[in-house]
Amino acid sequence: MTEKRIFVRDLSVGDQVSECFLLAQASKGQARNGPFWSLKLQDASGVIEAKLWSPGAAAIDDLPAGQFVLATGTVTSYRDQPQLNLDRLEPLGTSPEGVDFSHFLPESEEKPESIYAKLEEFLSSNIGHAPWRRFCRKVLGDPEIREKLLAAPGAKAMHHAYRGGLLEHTLAVCKVAQALCELYPALDRDTLLAAAAFHDMGKAWELSSGLTRDYTDEGQMLGHIVLSLTLLEPYLRKARDLDPGLILHFKHMLLSHHGELAYGSPKTPMTPEAMLLHFADNIDAKVQQFTGAVENPDKIGVAGFVRGLDRYVFNPVRVRPEAPAPKKPQDKGPSQCSLPLKV
């Protein structure tokens, strides 16, 4: 297999394409002149919709997602979005020889390993209560947990849906919680930061992190909130220096961080720390959805409809960050040196 040369981000209307992509989604339909396939083709730079019409579509009976395909066709425009109109599609299987998987799986801009190290450092530097510090260090020091978290997306599609996305979201939620605690110093910052660090940990088991992102059996049957508590329970039992009341509060924050029963929380927040964690989680998820919808930051106007937000997103004119204005020297009056000296 030859090296990948063209990525989704490089495609423009009118381009002739013959390139390898990961098949993220496929569904078969029926038109007047025969069957057709509606596809989503993916690489590390993004996703493009594609159509394969008859007679080519009639030759393919089954087209499972999660495999690589060689797509040949022309980039057209449909509803102001680029679409690949295919002349030919060749399935290549799930592990064709010579494929570099990193070219096809989206990843956080910063390497997940770097984010993991920053999360460890953040918790070590900002949690003052030694038992919570030790608890966080032991959990994040587990090789199996590290491997799963490095590869995990933050969600299937809604936000941070890429390798390293869960870690990126987790570190951001910790920082938002820390900033809010500066406004409300009476809150239990240490227990809150420990809960923020692991509030979504179960997502690494809820969602698969391979060629396709989908719910695992455990994810479908239990969900990430229950999975998080199940995974953390052995570490909590071994943390004999942690006050049982702190552990109870920690568990409550994990159980209630979705905020409402209708959104999957078994309990609604009963403490200010639990409510703050819910909002910190929601703030980061929503901001990422808004910013992720804007493909070109320089293009002012409506960026598109975001289903997860149930609204159109608008990219406004913004004040660009500027250097702070220089401080004016304070007038302290005449100095002693300006007074006449007596001899």
Short mmCIF file of C-alpha atoms in Angstrom, two decimals:
data_model
loop_
_atom_site.label_atom_id
_atom_site.label_comp_id
_atom_site.label_asym_id
_atom_site.label_seq_id
_atom_site.Cartn_x
_atom_site.Cartn_y
_atom_site.Cartn_z
CA MET A 1 0.00 0.00 0.00
CA THR A 2 1.40 3.40 -0.94
CA GLU A 3 1.80 6.24 1.58
CA LYS A 4 -1.26 8.42 2.13
CA ARG A 5 -0.88 11.64 0.13
CA ILE A 6 -4.24 13.41 0.31
CA PHE A 7 -6.18 14.17 3.50
CA VAL A 8 -9.79 15.27 3.94
CA ARG A 9 -8.67 18.78 4.90
CA ASP A 10 -6.92 19.12 1.51
CA LEU A 11 -10.00 18.31 -0.62
CA SER A 12 -11.58 21.04 -2.74
CA VAL A 13 -14.52 20.98 -5.15
CA GLY A 14 -13.38 19.69 -8.53
CA ASP A 15 -10.48 17.57 -7.22
CA GLN A 16 -10.00 14.13 -8.75
CA VAL A 17 -9.25 11.69 -5.94
CA SER A 18 -7.91 8.17 -5.67
CA GLU A 19 -6.97 7.73 -2.03
CA CYS A 20 -7.27 5.47 1.00
CA PHE A 21 -9.72 6.39 3.76
CA LEU A 22 -11.21 4.74 6.82
CA LEU A 23 -14.87 3.85 6.32
CA ALA A 24 -16.60 5.43 9.33
CA GLN A 25 -20.19 4.81 8.25
CA ALA A 26 -22.09 3.10 5.41
CA SER A 27 -25.76 2.73 4.61
CA LYS A 28 -27.48 1.40 1.49
CA GLY A 29 -30.38 3.15 -0.22
CA GLN A 30 -32.50 2.71 -3.31
CA ALA A 31 -32.80 5.19 -6.18
CA ARG A 32 -34.75 4.98 -9.44
CA ASN A 33 -31.79 3.64 -11.35
CA GLY A 34 -30.71 1.16 -8.68
CA PRO A 35 -29.11 0.94 -5.23
CA PHE A 36 -26.59 3.45 -3.88
CA TRP A 37 -24.30 3.70 -0.86
CA SER A 38 -24.14 6.73 1.46
CA LEU A 39 -20.75 6.79 3.15
CA LYS A 40 -18.66 8.74 5.60
CA LEU A 41 -14.93 8.55 4.87
CA GLN A 42 -12.46 9.52 7.57
CA ASP A 43 -8.81 10.25 8.14
CA ALA A 44 -6.94 12.04 10.91
CA SER A 45 -7.85 15.46 9.49
CA GLY A 46 -11.62 15.02 9.31
CA VAL A 47 -14.64 13.32 7.72
CA ILE A 48 -16.20 13.73 4.27
CA GLU A 49 -19.51 12.35 3.03
CA ALA A 50 -19.45 10.25 -0.14
CA LYS A 51 -21.92 8.62 -2.53
CA LEU A 52 -21.42 5.50 -4.61
CA TRP A 53 -24.13 5.11 -7.26
CA SER A 54 -25.14 2.24 -9.51
CA PRO A 55 -23.84 0.26 -11.24
CA GLY A 56 -20.85 0.33 -8.86
CA ALA A 57 -23.07 0.22 -5.77
CA ALA A 58 -24.97 -2.84 -7.04
CA ALA A 59 -21.74 -4.86 -7.04
CA ILE A 60 -21.30 -4.46 -3.26
CA ASP A 61 -23.70 -6.42 -1.05
CA ASP A 62 -22.16 -5.66 2.35
CA LEU A 63 -19.94 -2.78 3.44
CA PRO A 64 -19.13 -2.92 7.18
CA ALA A 65 -17.72 0.21 8.79
CA GLY A 66 -14.32 0.10 10.47
CA GLN A 67 -12.36 -1.04 7.41
CA PHE A 68 -10.12 0.79 4.98
CA VAL A 69 -11.25 1.57 1.44
CA LEU A 70 -9.64 2.91 -1.71
CA ALA A 71 -12.00 5.65 -2.94
CA THR A 72 -11.85 6.99 -6.51
CA GLY A 73 -14.01 9.88 -7.66
CA THR A 74 -14.57 13.63 -7.84
CA VAL A 75 -15.15 16.17 -5.05
CA THR A 76 -18.48 17.94 -5.60
CA SER A 77 -20.59 20.28 -3.46
CA TYR A 78 -23.87 19.28 -1.78
CA ARG A 79 -25.71 21.76 0.45
CA ASP A 80 -22.58 23.93 0.53
CA GLN A 81 -20.50 21.04 1.88
CA PRO A 82 -17.87 19.03 -0.02
CA GLN A 83 -18.96 15.53 -1.01
CA LEU A 84 -17.05 12.79 -2.80
CA ASN A 85 -18.94 11.44 -5.80
CA LEU A 86 -17.40 8.00 -6.30
CA ASP A 87 -16.74 6.16 -9.52
CA ARG A 88 -15.20 3.21 -7.71
CA LEU A 89 -14.77 1.88 -4.19
CA GLU A 90 -12.41 -0.95 -3.26
CA PRO A 91 -12.65 -2.45 0.26
CA LEU A 92 -9.17 -3.13 1.72
CA GLY A 93 -10.03 -4.82 5.03
CA THR A 94 -9.25 -3.76 8.59
CA SER A 95 -5.45 -3.99 8.48
CA PRO A 96 -4.03 -3.62 4.97
CA GLU A 97 -0.26 -4.03 4.71
CA GLY A 98 1.74 -0.85 5.18
CA VAL A 99 -1.08 1.31 6.57
CA ASP A 100 -0.14 3.92 9.18
CA PHE A 101 -3.11 4.03 11.56
CA SER A 102 -2.09 7.48 12.85
CA HIS A 103 -3.06 8.92 9.43
CA PHE A 104 -6.67 7.82 9.88
CA LEU A 105 -7.55 8.27 13.56
CA PRO A 106 -8.13 11.85 14.76
CA GLU A 107 -6.08 12.81 17.80
CA SER A 108 -5.86 15.77 20.16
CA GLU A 109 -3.57 18.56 18.96
CA GLU A 110 -1.33 17.95 21.96
CA LYS A 111 -0.03 14.39 22.35
CA PRO A 112 -2.12 12.38 24.85
CA GLU A 113 1.07 11.39 26.70
CA SER A 114 1.84 15.06 27.30
CA ILE A 115 -1.70 15.78 28.55
CA TYR A 116 -1.48 12.78 30.90
CA ALA A 117 1.74 14.12 32.41
CA LYS A 118 0.15 17.57 32.82
CA LEU A 119 -2.86 16.04 34.59
CA GLU A 120 -0.58 14.18 37.02
CA GLU A 121 1.41 17.35 37.69
CA PHE A 122 -1.72 19.48 38.11
CA LEU A 123 -3.20 17.15 40.73
CA SER A 124 0.11 16.81 42.56
CA SER A 125 0.57 20.59 42.70
CA ASN A 126 -2.99 21.65 43.52
CA ILE A 127 -4.37 18.99 45.88
CA GLY A 128 -3.21 19.83 49.36
CA HIS A 129 -4.77 16.88 51.23
CA ALA A 130 -2.10 14.14 51.16
CA PRO A 131 -4.53 11.15 51.14
CA TRP A 132 -6.30 12.51 48.04
CA ARG A 133 -2.93 13.23 46.41
CA ARG A 134 -1.81 9.64 47.02
CA PHE A 135 -5.13 8.27 45.75
CA CYS A 136 -4.84 10.20 42.46
CA ARG A 137 -1.22 9.16 42.02
CA LYS A 138 -2.02 5.46 42.51
CA VAL A 139 -4.96 5.49 40.10
CA LEU A 140 -3.08 7.32 37.35
CA GLY A 141 -0.02 5.16 37.98
CA ASP A 142 -1.89 1.97 37.03
CA PRO A 143 -0.50 0.85 33.62
CA GLU A 144 -3.87 -0.51 32.41
CA ILE A 145 -5.69 2.71 33.31
CA ARG A 146 -2.96 4.79 31.66
CA GLU A 147 -3.20 2.79 28.41
CA LYS A 148 -6.98 3.09 28.28
CA LEU A 149 -7.07 6.80 29.09
CA LEU A 150 -4.40 7.68 26.51
CA ALA A 151 -6.50 6.20 23.70
CA ALA A 152 -9.96 7.22 24.90
CA PRO A 153 -12.20 9.79 23.18
CA GLY A 154 -14.24 12.19 25.28
CA ALA A 155 -17.48 11.09 23.60
CA LYS A 156 -18.71 9.15 20.59
CA ALA A 157 -19.54 12.29 18.61
CA MET A 158 -20.72 15.19 20.81
CA HIS A 159 -17.42 16.65 22.06
CA HIS A 160 -13.71 15.74 22.21
CA ALA A 161 -14.46 12.77 19.94
CA TYR A 162 -10.86 11.82 19.18
CA ARG A 163 -7.90 9.98 20.70
CA GLY A 164 -6.73 11.93 23.73
CA GLY A 165 -10.08 13.74 23.88
CA LEU A 166 -11.01 12.32 27.28
CA LEU A 167 -7.73 13.47 28.81
CA GLU A 168 -8.04 16.90 27.19
CA HIS A 169 -11.57 17.28 28.59
CA THR A 170 -10.56 15.98 32.04
CA LEU A 171 -7.65 18.40 32.44
CA ALA A 172 -9.84 21.30 31.29
CA VAL A 173 -12.59 20.40 33.79
CA CYS A 174 -9.99 20.27 36.57
CA LYS A 175 -8.75 23.75 35.60
CA VAL A 176 -12.27 25.19 35.42
CA ALA A 177 -13.06 23.74 38.86
CA GLN A 178 -9.82 25.14 40.25
CA ALA A 179 -10.61 28.61 38.87
CA LEU A 180 -14.12 28.58 40.34
CA CYS A 181 -12.75 27.54 43.73
CA GLU A 182 -10.69 30.73 43.74
CA LEU A 183 -14.01 32.62 43.82
CA TYR A 184 -15.46 30.36 46.52
CA PRO A 185 -12.56 29.47 48.86
CA ALA A 186 -14.83 27.87 51.47
CA LEU A 187 -15.49 24.90 49.15
CA ASP A 188 -13.65 21.57 49.48
CA ARG A 189 -11.26 22.11 46.59
CA ASP A 190 -9.24 18.93 47.16
CA THR A 191 -12.17 16.50 47.05
CA LEU A 192 -13.62 18.41 44.10
CA LEU A 193 -10.38 18.19 42.09
CA ALA A 194 -10.11 14.45 42.80
CA ALA A 195 -13.69 14.00 41.54
CA ALA A 196 -13.02 16.21 38.49
CA ALA A 197 -10.00 14.07 37.59
CA PHE A 198 -12.06 10.87 37.46
CA HIS A 199 -15.62 12.02 36.74
CA ASP A 200 -15.55 10.59 33.18
CA MET A 201 -12.94 7.87 33.66
CA GLY A 202 -15.45 5.14 32.81
CA LYS A 203 -15.72 6.49 29.26
CA ALA A 204 -12.44 4.74 28.48
CA TRP A 205 -14.37 1.47 29.00
CA GLU A 206 -17.77 2.73 27.81
CA LEU A 207 -16.49 3.52 24.29
CA SER A 208 -14.21 1.54 22.03
CA SER A 209 -11.05 3.38 20.98
CA GLY A 210 -10.10 1.42 17.88
CA LEU A 211 -10.83 2.16 14.24
CA THR A 212 -14.42 3.08 15.06
CA ARG A 213 -15.87 4.72 18.17
CA ASP A 214 -18.85 2.77 19.42
CA TYR A 215 -20.37 1.70 22.71
CA THR A 216 -19.02 -1.47 24.29
CA ASP A 217 -21.34 -4.01 25.88
CA GLU A 218 -20.37 -2.60 29.30
CA GLY A 219 -21.04 0.89 28.02
CA GLN A 220 -24.50 -0.05 26.76
CA MET A 221 -25.47 -2.01 29.88
CA LEU A 222 -23.91 0.12 32.63
CA GLY A 223 -22.79 3.51 31.33
CA HIS A 224 -19.66 5.45 32.23
CA ILE A 225 -20.87 6.74 35.63
CA VAL A 226 -21.31 3.22 37.03
CA LEU A 227 -18.13 2.06 35.31
CA SER A 228 -16.15 4.92 36.90
CA LEU A 229 -17.30 4.00 40.41
CA THR A 230 -16.67 0.29 39.78
CA LEU A 231 -13.12 0.94 38.57
CA LEU A 232 -12.29 3.31 41.43
CA GLU A 233 -13.80 1.24 44.23
CA PRO A 234 -10.68 -0.96 44.81
CA TYR A 235 -8.48 2.14 45.16
CA LEU A 236 -10.94 3.76 47.55
CA ARG A 237 -11.02 0.61 49.71
CA LYS A 238 -7.21 0.65 49.94
CA ALA A 239 -7.10 4.36 50.83
CA ARG A 240 -7.47 3.73 54.56
CA ASP A 241 -6.25 7.22 55.42
CA LEU A 242 -9.17 8.83 53.56
CA ASP A 243 -12.06 9.91 55.79
CA PRO A 244 -15.24 7.92 54.92
CA GLY A 245 -17.15 11.19 54.72
CA LEU A 246 -14.76 12.48 52.03
CA ILE A 247 -15.19 9.25 50.06
CA LEU A 248 -18.98 9.56 50.31
CA HIS A 249 -18.84 13.13 48.97
CA PHE A 250 -16.44 12.06 46.18
CA LYS A 251 -18.83 9.28 45.08
CA HIS A 252 -21.80 11.64 45.17
CA MET A 253 -20.00 14.09 42.86
CA LEU A 254 -19.32 11.34 40.32
CA LEU A 255 -22.91 10.10 40.49
CA SER A 256 -24.45 13.56 40.09
CA HIS A 257 -22.12 15.27 37.61
CA HIS A 258 -24.66 15.13 34.74
CA GLY A 259 -26.83 17.41 36.84
CA GLU A 260 -30.28 15.99 36.09
CA LEU A 261 -31.90 12.57 36.30
CA ALA A 262 -33.06 13.02 32.69
CA TYR A 263 -29.41 13.33 31.58
CA GLY A 264 -28.31 10.07 33.20
CA SER A 265 -27.33 11.10 36.72
CA PRO A 266 -28.59 8.63 39.35
CA LYS A 267 -28.65 11.58 41.78
CA THR A 268 -28.91 15.34 41.37
CA PRO A 269 -26.20 17.50 43.00
CA MET A 270 -26.76 17.94 46.74
CA THR A 271 -23.65 19.99 47.57
CA PRO A 272 -22.13 23.14 46.06
CA GLU A 273 -19.05 21.15 45.05
CA ALA A 274 -21.20 18.63 43.17
CA MET A 275 -23.07 21.43 41.39
CA LEU A 276 -19.78 23.13 40.53
CA LEU A 277 -18.41 19.90 39.01
CA HIS A 278 -21.57 19.57 36.91
CA PHE A 279 -21.17 23.10 35.55
CA ALA A 280 -17.42 22.74 34.98
CA ASP A 281 -18.04 19.57 32.98
CA ASN A 282 -20.82 21.24 30.98
CA ILE A 283 -18.80 24.41 30.34
CA ASP A 284 -15.90 22.57 28.75
CA ALA A 285 -18.11 20.24 26.71
CA LYS A 286 -20.22 23.11 25.35
CA VAL A 287 -17.28 25.39 24.55
CA GLN A 288 -15.61 22.56 22.64
CA GLN A 289 -18.80 21.96 20.64
CA PHE A 290 -19.07 25.64 19.75
CA THR A 291 -15.41 26.02 18.76
CA GLY A 292 -15.34 22.66 16.96
CA ALA A 293 -18.19 23.78 14.70
CA VAL A 294 -16.09 26.67 13.34
CA GLU A 295 -13.84 25.23 10.64
CA ASN A 296 -12.43 28.59 9.51
CA PRO A 297 -11.90 31.05 12.41
CA ASP A 298 -11.45 33.92 9.94
CA LYS A 299 -14.86 33.39 8.33
CA ILE A 300 -17.43 35.53 10.12
CA GLY A 301 -21.07 34.35 10.14
CA VAL A 302 -23.14 31.23 10.63
CA ALA A 303 -20.85 28.22 10.92
CA GLY A 304 -23.58 25.56 10.71
CA PHE A 305 -26.16 23.67 12.73
CA VAL A 306 -24.82 21.61 15.65
CA ARG A 307 -27.18 18.81 16.59
CA GLY A 308 -25.69 18.36 20.06
CA LEU A 309 -26.39 22.01 20.85
CA ASP A 310 -29.71 22.03 18.96
CA ARG A 311 -28.90 25.38 17.36
CA TYR A 312 -26.97 27.16 14.65
CA VAL A 313 -23.52 28.36 15.68
CA PHE A 314 -22.35 31.87 14.76
CA ASN A 315 -18.71 32.93 14.49
CA PRO A 316 -18.67 36.60 15.56
CA VAL A 317 -16.19 39.41 15.15
CA ARG A 318 -13.93 39.28 18.22
CA VAL A 319 -11.44 41.58 19.88
CA ARG A 320 -8.06 39.97 19.40
CA PRO A 321 -5.85 39.56 22.47
CA GLU A 322 -3.70 42.62 22.92
CA ALA A 323 -0.76 43.44 25.12
CA PRO A 324 -1.91 45.14 28.33
CA ALA A 325 -1.61 48.91 28.37
CA PRO A 326 1.56 50.11 30.10
CA LYS A 327 0.98 51.16 33.67
CA LYS A 328 1.34 54.84 34.38
CA PRO A 329 3.87 55.65 37.08
CA GLN A 330 2.19 56.65 40.31
CA ASP A 331 2.70 60.22 41.48
CA LYS A 332 4.28 59.88 44.89
CA GLY A 333 5.02 63.56 45.29
CA PRO A 334 8.50 65.05 45.63
CA SER A 335 11.14 62.68 46.86
CA GLN A 336 13.38 63.43 49.75
CA CYS A 337 16.27 63.80 47.36
CA SER A 338 14.60 66.84 45.78
CA LEU A 339 14.49 68.72 49.09
CA PRO A 340 17.30 71.15 49.90
CA LEU A 341 19.88 69.61 52.20
CA LYS A 342 20.72 71.31 55.46
CA VAL A 343 24.34 71.54 56.33
#
